[in-house]
GROMACS .gro file of C-alpha atoms in nm:
model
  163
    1UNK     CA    1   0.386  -3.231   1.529
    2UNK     CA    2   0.101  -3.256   1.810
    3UNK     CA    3   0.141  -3.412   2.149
    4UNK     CA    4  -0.158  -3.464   2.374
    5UNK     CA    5  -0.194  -3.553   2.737
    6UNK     CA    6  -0.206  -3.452   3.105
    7UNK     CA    7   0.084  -3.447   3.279
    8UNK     CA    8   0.089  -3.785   3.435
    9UNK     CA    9   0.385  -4.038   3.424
   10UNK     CA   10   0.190  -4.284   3.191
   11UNK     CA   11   0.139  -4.010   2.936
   12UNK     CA   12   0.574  -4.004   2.901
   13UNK     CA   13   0.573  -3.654   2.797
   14UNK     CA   14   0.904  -3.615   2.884
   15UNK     CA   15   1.016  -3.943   2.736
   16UNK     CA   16   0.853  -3.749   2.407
   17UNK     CA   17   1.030  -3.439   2.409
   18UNK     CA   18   1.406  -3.637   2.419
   19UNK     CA   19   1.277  -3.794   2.078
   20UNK     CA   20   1.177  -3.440   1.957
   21UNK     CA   21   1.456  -3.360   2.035
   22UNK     CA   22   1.642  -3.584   1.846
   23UNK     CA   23   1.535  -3.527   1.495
   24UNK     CA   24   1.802  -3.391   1.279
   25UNK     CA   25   1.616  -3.125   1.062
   26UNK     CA   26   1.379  -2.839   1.197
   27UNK     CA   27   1.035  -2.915   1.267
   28UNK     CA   28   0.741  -2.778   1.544
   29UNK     CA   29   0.595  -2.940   1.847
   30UNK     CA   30   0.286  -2.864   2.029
   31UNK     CA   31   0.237  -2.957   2.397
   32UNK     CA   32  -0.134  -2.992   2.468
   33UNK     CA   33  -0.109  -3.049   2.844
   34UNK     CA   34  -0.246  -2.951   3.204
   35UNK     CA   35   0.005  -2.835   3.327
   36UNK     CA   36   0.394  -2.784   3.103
   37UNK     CA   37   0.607  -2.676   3.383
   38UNK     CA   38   0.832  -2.945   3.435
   39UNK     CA   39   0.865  -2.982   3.067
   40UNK     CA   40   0.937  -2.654   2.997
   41UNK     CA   41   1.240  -2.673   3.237
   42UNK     CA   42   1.331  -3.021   3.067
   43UNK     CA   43   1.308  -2.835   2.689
   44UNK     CA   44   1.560  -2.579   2.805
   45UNK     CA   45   1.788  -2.834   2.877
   46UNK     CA   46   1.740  -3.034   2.558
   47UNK     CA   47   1.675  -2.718   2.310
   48UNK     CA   48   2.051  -2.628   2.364
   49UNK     CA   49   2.134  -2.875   2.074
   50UNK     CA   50   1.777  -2.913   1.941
   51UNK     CA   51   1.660  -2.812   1.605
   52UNK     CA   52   1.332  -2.790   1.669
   53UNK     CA   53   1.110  -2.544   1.853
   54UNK     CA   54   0.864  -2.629   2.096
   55UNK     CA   55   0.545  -2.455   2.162
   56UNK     CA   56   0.347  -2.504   2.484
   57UNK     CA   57  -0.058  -2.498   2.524
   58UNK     CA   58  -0.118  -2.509   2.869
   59UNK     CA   59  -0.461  -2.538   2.992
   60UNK     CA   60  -0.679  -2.557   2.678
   61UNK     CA   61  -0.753  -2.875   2.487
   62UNK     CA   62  -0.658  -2.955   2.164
   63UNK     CA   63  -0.941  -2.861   1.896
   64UNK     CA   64  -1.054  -2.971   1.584
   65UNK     CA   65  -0.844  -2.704   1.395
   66UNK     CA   66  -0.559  -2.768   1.632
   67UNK     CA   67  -0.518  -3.124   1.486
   68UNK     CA   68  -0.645  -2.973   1.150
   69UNK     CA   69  -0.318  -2.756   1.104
   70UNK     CA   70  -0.100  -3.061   1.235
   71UNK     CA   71   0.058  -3.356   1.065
   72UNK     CA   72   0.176  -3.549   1.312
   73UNK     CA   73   0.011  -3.726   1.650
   74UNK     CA   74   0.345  -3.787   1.870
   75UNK     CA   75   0.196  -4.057   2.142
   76UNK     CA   76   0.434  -4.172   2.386
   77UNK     CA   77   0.190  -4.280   2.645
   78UNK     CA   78   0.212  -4.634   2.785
   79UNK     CA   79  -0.047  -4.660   2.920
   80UNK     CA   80  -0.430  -4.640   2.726
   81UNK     CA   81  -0.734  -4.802   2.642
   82UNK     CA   82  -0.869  -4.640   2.342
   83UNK     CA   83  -0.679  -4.319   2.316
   84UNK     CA   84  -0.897  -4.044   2.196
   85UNK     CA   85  -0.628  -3.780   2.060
   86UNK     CA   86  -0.587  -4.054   1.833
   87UNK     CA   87  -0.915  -4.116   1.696
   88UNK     CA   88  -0.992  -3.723   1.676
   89UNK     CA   89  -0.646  -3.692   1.502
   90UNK     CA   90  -0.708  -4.008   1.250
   91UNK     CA   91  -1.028  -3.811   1.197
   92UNK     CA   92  -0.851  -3.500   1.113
   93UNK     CA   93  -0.611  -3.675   0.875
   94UNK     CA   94  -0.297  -3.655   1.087
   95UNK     CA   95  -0.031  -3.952   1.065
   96UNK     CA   96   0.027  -4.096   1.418
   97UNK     CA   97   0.356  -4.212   1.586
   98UNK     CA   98   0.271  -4.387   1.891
   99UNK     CA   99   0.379  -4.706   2.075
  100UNK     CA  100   0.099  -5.003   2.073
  101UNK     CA  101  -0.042  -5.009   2.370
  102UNK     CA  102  -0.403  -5.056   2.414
  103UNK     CA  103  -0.627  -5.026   2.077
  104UNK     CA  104  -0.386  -4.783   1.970
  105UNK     CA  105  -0.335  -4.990   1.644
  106UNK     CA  106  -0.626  -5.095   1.590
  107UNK     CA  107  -0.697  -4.723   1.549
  108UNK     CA  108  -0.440  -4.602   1.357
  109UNK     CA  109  -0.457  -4.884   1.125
  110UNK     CA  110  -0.274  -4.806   0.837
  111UNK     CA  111  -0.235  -4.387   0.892
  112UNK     CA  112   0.048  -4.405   1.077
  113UNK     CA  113   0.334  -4.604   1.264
  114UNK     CA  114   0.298  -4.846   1.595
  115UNK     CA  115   0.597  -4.947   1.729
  116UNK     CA  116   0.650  -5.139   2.046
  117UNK     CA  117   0.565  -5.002   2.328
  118UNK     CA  118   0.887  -4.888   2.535
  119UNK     CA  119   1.078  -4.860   2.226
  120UNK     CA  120   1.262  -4.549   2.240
  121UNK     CA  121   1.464  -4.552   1.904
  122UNK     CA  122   1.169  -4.733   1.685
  123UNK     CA  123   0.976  -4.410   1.836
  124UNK     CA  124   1.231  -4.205   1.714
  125UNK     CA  125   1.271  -4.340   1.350
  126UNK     CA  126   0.909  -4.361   1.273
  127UNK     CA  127   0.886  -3.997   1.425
  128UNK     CA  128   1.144  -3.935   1.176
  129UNK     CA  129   1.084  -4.036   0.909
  130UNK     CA  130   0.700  -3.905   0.967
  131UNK     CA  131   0.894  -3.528   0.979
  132UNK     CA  132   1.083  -3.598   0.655
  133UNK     CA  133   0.808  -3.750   0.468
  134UNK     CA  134   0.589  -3.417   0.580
  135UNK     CA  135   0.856  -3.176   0.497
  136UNK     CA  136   0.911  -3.335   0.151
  137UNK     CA  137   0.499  -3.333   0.028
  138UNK     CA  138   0.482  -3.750   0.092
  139UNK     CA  139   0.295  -3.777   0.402
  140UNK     CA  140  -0.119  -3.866   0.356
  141UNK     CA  141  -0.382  -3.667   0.473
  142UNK     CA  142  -0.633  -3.898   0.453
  143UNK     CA  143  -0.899  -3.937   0.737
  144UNK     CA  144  -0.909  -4.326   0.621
  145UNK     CA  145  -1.113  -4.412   0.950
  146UNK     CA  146  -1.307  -4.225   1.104
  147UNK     CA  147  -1.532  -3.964   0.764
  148UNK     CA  148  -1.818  -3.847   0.987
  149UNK     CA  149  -1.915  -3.834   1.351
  150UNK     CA  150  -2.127  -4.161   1.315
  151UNK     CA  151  -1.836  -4.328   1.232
  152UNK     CA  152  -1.606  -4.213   1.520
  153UNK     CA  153  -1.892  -4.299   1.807
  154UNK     CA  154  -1.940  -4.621   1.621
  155UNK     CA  155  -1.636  -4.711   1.639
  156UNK     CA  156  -1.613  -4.533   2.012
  157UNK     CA  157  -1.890  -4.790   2.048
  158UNK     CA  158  -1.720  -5.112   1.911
  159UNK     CA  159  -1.415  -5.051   2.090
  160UNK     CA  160  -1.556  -4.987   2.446
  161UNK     CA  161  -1.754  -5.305   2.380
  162UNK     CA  162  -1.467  -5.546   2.256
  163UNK     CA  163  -1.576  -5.598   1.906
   0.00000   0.00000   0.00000
């Protein structure tokens, strides 16, 4: 599991490591952010009775073979236009748990789960069941939206224009 974004209220970082946290089998997080240390000191707290493991990237963005190795887009934020960890991770074939806010479903469209934005627990099921359906060989790969780099700036394009 990926999660991408500055550390900035909006992105609810923190909000996304408590549903990490959560999940009742093992799994991996990444933390692409700016700056990780006030969510490092939260993770010590939570990975007492944790599962999972956290990693954190601090500094660097996310790359194409970052999102390439991952499965899942964990997107808390609540507050986007056109998120573009999304798009680059739809291109990449990840599955995406986010809230909808924004275009964020119109983007991940039918490779992943939207749920409403401020929705802690529907955040935490799709997440979920994302994980399990991963771990068992079920989850899709498929880059449904976004097969070249003409089609990701055209569709940069049509959202940034309203169509």
């Amino acid at each position: 599991v990926v999660m991408v974004g500055n550390a900035r209220p909006e992105k609810q970082q923190r909000l996304g490591l408590e549903v990490f946290a959560r999940l009742p089998g093992p799994a991996t997080l990444a933390v692409f952010t700016n700056d990780a240390t006030g969510l490092r000191e939260q993770w010590k707290d939570l990975a007492t009775t944790a599962r999972g493991d956290v990693r954190f990237c601090e500094g660097r963005a996310v790359t194409p073979g970052d999102l390439a190795r991952a499965a899942i887009i964990l997107h808390p934020s609540s507050s986007e236009s056109a998120p573009r960890c999304l798009m680059e991770g739809r291109a990449s074939g990840c599955h995406v748990v986010a809230f909808d806010i924004g275009d964020t479903r119109r983007i991940v469209a039918d490779g992943g789960s939207v749920v409403p934005a401020g929705d802690r627990d529907a955040l935490f099921e799709a997440l979920a069941c994302a994980v399990q359906a991963s771990a068992e060989g079920n989850l899709s790969r498929s880059p449904a939206h976004f097969p070249s780099v003409a089609d990701y700036a055209a569709t940069l394009d049509a959202l940034g224009s309203g169509r």
